[in-house]
Coordinates of C-alpha atoms in Angstrom, one line a residue:
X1 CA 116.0 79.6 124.9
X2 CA 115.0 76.6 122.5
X3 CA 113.7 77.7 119.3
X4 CA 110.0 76.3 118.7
X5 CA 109.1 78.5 115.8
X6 CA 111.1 79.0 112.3
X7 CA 109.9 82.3 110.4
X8 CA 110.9 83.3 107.1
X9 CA 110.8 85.6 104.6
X10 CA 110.2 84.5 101.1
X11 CA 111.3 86.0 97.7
X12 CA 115.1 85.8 98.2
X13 CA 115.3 83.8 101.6
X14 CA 113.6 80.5 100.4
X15 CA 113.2 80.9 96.4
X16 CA 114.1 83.0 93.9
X17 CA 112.0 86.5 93.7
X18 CA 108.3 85.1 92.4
X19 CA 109.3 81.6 90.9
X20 CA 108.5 78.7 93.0
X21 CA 110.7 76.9 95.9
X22 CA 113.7 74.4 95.0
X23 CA 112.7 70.8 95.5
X24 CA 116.1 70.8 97.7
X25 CA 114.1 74.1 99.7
X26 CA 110.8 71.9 99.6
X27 CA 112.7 68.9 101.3
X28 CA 114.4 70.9 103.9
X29 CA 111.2 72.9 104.8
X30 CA 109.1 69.7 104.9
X31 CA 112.1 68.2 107.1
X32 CA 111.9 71.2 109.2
X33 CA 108.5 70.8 109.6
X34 CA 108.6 67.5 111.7
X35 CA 110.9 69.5 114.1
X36 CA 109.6 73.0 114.4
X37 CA 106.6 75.3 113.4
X38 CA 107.3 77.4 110.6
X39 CA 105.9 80.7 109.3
X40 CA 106.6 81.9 106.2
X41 CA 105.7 86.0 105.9
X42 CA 106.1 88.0 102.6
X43 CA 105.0 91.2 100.9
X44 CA 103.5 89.0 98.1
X45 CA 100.0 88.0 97.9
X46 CA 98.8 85.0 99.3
X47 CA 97.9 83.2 95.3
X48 CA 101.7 83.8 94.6
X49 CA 102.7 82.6 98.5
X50 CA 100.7 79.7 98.5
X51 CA 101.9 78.3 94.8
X52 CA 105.7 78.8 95.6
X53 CA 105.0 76.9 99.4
X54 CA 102.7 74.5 100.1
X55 CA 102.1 73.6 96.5
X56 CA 105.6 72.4 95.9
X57 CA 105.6 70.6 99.6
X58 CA 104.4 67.3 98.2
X59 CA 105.8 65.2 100.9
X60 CA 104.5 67.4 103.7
X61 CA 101.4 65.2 105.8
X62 CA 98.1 67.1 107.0
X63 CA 99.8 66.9 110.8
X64 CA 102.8 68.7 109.1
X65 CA 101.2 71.7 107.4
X66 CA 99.2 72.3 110.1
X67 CA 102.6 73.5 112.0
X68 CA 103.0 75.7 108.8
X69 CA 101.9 79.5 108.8
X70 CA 101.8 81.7 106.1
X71 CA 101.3 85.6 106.4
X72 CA 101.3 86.9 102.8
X73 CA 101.3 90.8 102.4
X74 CA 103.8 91.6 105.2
X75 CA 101.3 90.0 107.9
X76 CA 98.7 91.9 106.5
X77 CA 96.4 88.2 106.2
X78 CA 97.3 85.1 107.9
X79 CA 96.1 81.4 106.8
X80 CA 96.2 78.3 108.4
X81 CA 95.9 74.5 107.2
X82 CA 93.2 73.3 109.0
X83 CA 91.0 69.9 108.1
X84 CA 92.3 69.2 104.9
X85 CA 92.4 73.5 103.4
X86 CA 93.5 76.5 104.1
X87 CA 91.7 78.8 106.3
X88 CA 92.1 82.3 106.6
X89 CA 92.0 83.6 110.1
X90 CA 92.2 88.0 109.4
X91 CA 92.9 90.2 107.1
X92 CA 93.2 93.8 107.2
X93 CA 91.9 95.3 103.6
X94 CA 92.6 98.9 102.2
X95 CA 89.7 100.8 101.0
X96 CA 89.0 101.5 97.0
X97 CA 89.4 105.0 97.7
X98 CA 92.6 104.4 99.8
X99 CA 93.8 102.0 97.4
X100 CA 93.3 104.5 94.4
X101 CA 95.1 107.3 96.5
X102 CA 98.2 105.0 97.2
X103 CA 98.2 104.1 93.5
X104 CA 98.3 107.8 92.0
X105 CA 100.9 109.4 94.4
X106 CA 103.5 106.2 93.5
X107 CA 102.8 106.6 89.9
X108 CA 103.3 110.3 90.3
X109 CA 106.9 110.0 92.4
X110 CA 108.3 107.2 90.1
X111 CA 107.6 109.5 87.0
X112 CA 108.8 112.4 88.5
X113 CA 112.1 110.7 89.5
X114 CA 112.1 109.1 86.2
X115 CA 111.7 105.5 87.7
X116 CA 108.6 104.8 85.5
X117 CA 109.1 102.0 83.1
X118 CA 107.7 102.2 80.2
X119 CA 107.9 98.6 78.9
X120 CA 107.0 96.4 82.0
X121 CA 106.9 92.7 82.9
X122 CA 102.9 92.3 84.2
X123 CA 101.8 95.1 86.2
X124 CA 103.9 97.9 88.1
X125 CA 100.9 98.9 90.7
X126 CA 99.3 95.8 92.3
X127 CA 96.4 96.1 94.7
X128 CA 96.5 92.9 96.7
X129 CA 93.8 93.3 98.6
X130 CA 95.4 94.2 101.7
X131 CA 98.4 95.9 100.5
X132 CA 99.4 98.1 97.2
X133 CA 102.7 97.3 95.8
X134 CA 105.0 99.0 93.5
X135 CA 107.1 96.2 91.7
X136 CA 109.1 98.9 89.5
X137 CA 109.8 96.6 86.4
X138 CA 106.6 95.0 86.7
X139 CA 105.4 91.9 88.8
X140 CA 107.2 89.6 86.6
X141 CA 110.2 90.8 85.7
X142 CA 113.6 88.4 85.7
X143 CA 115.2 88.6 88.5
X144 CA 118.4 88.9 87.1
X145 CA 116.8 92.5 86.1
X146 CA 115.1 93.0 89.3
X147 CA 118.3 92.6 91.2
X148 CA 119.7 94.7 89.1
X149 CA 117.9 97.6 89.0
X150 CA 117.9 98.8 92.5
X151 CA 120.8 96.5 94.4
X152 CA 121.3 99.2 97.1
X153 CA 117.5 100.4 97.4
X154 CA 118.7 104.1 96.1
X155 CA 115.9 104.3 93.9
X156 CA 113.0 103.2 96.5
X157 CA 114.4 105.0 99.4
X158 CA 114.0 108.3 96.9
X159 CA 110.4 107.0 96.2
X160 CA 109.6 106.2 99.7
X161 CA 111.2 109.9 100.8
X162 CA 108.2 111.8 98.3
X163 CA 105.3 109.2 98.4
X164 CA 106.0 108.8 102.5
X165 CA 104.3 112.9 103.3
X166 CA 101.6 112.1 100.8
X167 CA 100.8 108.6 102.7
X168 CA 100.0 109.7 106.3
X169 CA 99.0 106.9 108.7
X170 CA 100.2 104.0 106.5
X171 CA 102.8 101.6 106.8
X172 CA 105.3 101.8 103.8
X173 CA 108.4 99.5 103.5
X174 CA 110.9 98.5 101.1
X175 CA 110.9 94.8 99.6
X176 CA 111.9 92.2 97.4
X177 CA 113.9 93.4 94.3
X178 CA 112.2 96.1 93.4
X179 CA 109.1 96.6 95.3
X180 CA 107.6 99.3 97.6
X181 CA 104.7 97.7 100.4
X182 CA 102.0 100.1 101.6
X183 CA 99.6 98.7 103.9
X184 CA 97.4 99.8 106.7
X185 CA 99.2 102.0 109.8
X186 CA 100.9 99.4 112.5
X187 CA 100.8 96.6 109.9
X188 CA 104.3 95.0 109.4
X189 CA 106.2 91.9 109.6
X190 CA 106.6 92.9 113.5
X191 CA 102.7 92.4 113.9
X192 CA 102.9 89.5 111.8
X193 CA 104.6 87.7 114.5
X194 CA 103.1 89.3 117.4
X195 CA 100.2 87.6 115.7
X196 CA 101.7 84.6 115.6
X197 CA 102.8 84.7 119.0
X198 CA 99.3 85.3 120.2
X199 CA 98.5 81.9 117.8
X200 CA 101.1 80.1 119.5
X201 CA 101.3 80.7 122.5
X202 CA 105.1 81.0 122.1
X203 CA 107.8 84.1 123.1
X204 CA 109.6 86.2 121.1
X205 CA 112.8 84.6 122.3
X206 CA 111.1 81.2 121.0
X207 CA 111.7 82.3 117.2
X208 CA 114.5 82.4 114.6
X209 CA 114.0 84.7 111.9
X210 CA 115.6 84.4 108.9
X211 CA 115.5 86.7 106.1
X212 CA 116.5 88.7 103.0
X213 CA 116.1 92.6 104.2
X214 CA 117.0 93.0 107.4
X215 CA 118.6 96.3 107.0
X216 CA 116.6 99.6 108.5
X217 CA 115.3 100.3 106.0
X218 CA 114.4 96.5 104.4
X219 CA 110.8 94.9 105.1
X220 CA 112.1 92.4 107.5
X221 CA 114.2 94.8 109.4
X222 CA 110.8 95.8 112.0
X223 CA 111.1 91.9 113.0
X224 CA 114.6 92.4 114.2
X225 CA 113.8 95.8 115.9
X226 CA 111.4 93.8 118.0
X227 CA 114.3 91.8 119.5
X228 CA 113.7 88.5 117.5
X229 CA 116.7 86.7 117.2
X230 CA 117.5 86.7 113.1
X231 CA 119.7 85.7 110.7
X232 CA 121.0 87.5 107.5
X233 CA 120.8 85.6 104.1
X234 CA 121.1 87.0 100.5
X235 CA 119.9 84.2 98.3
X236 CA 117.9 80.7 99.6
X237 CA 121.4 78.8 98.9
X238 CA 121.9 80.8 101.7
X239 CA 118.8 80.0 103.5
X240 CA 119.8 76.3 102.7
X241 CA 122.3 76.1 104.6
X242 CA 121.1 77.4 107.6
X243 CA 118.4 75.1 107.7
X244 CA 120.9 72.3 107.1
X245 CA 122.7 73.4 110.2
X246 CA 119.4 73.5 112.5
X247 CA 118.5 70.1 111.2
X248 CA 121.8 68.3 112.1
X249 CA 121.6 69.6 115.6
X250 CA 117.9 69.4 115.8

C-alpha cells in the first residue's frame, strides 16, 4: 500500500544525539513535508525535540507543519502545529512519588554495577515530566563519548535486568547513546503511532518507519513488533539517503 505517513526517530536517525538537525536534514524533511505527513517520536523531551525540529525548519509554511507530528518521550505527549503554535493534545505524566522511586532504584543499579559517573556532562537522572531517563554520561555528553560508552547496549541491558523487578508496571526501554526510558505501563513508541493512527485516520500499512534502534531490545524495536513496515539506519547520513530515495520517486 502507498505510504501516507513518514515516522522517525530522532537522536541518530535525523541528527546527531541532542545537537540540532543538518540544514541538508531540514531541507529534505521540509521537502518531505509537501509529499507526506511526518511524525517525528523520541525518548527526549519535547524543549530538546522541538529546538532540533521545527526550529531549524525555516522554509517549512504553516500548511506544512501542520502535516508534522511530534511525540517527544517515546509517545508519552504528542503536539501538533495548529493556528500559528504548537498545541499539545495528551500527555501521560509520572507521579512525584513514582518519579522519585524510578530515580533511586537506577542510581542504585548503575552504582552497584559500577556504571555511575562521577564527572558528568549535565544531569544523569532527568524527570521529563512524562518519562525519567538515565543518560549515563550525563544529558550532554559528546557523542563521540556517548557512542562509545555502550555501542552494544551491554551496560543498559545489565541495568535494565536489576532496575526492571524493582519497576513493576512500567515501561522501560533502551535509547539513544546511552539512555534508559521509564515511562508509564503500555507507553511506547507502538502507542505513539496507534495514537497517530487514531489522529489520522491512516493504517499501519500506511507508514514507513525509520529508525536508529530497531533491535529487540532498542526503543524503536516495539514499532516494528507492531507490523509497521521500517527501515534500519545508524547515523542521519543514513536517514538522508533514504529520504532522498522516497523523494525522487515520490
Amino acid at each position: 500500500m502507498v505510504k501516507k505517513i513518514i515516522a522517525f526517530d530522532q537522536d541518530d536517525t535525523l541528527n546527531v544525539t541532542k545537537l540540532p538537525i543538518e540544514p541538508e536534514m531540514a531541507e529534505l524533511l521540509t521537502e518531505l513535508l509537501d509529499k507526506y505527513e511526518v511524525c517525528v517520536i523520541s525518548g527526549c523531551s519535547y524543549e530538546v525535540m522541538k529546538k532540533n525540529e521545527p526550529d531549524q525548519m525555516k522554509k517549512a509554511s504553516d500548511k506544512e507543519l501542520e502535516k508534522l507530528h511530534l511525540m517527544p518521550t517515546c509517545g508519552a505527549q504528542y503536539w501538533r502545529y495548529e493556528n500559528g503554535n504548537w498545541a499539545r493534545k495528551y500527555a501521560h505524566f509520572l507521579s512525584d512519588e513514582q518519579v522519585s522511586k524510578i530515580s533511586k532504584v537506577i542510581e542504585t543499579a548503575a552504582k552497584k554495577l559500577d556504571f555511575w559517573c562521577k564527572n558528568p556532562t549535565g544531569e544523569i537522572i532527568e524527570n521529563r515530566g512524562s518519562q525519567v531517563t538515565f543518560s549515563a554520561l550525563g544529558q550532554w555528553a559528546t557523542p563521540q563519548d556517548k557512542h562509545a560508552w555502550d555501542s552494544h547496549m551491554r551496560k543498559r541491558q545489565a541495568i535494565v535486568e536489576i532496575i526492571k523487578p524493582e519497576l513493576p508496571g512500567l515501561e522501560i526501554k533502551i535509547g539513544g547513546g546511552t539512555s534508559i526510558d521509564v515511562t508509564l505501563p503500555n507507553i511506547d513508541k507502538a502507542y505513539g503511532m496507534k495514537q497517530l493512527m487514531a489522529e489520522t485516520g491512516y493504517k499501519k500499512d500506511e507508514i514507513l518507519y525509520i529508525g536508529d534502534k530497531l533491535d529487540r531490545d532498542g526503543n524503536d524495536y516495539p514499532v516494528k513488533a507492531m507490523g509497521i513496515d521500517t527501515i534500519a539506519v545508524t547515523r542521519w547520513q543514513d536517514t538522508a539517503n533514504v529520504l532522498r530515495g522516497i523523494l525522487a520517486v515520490s
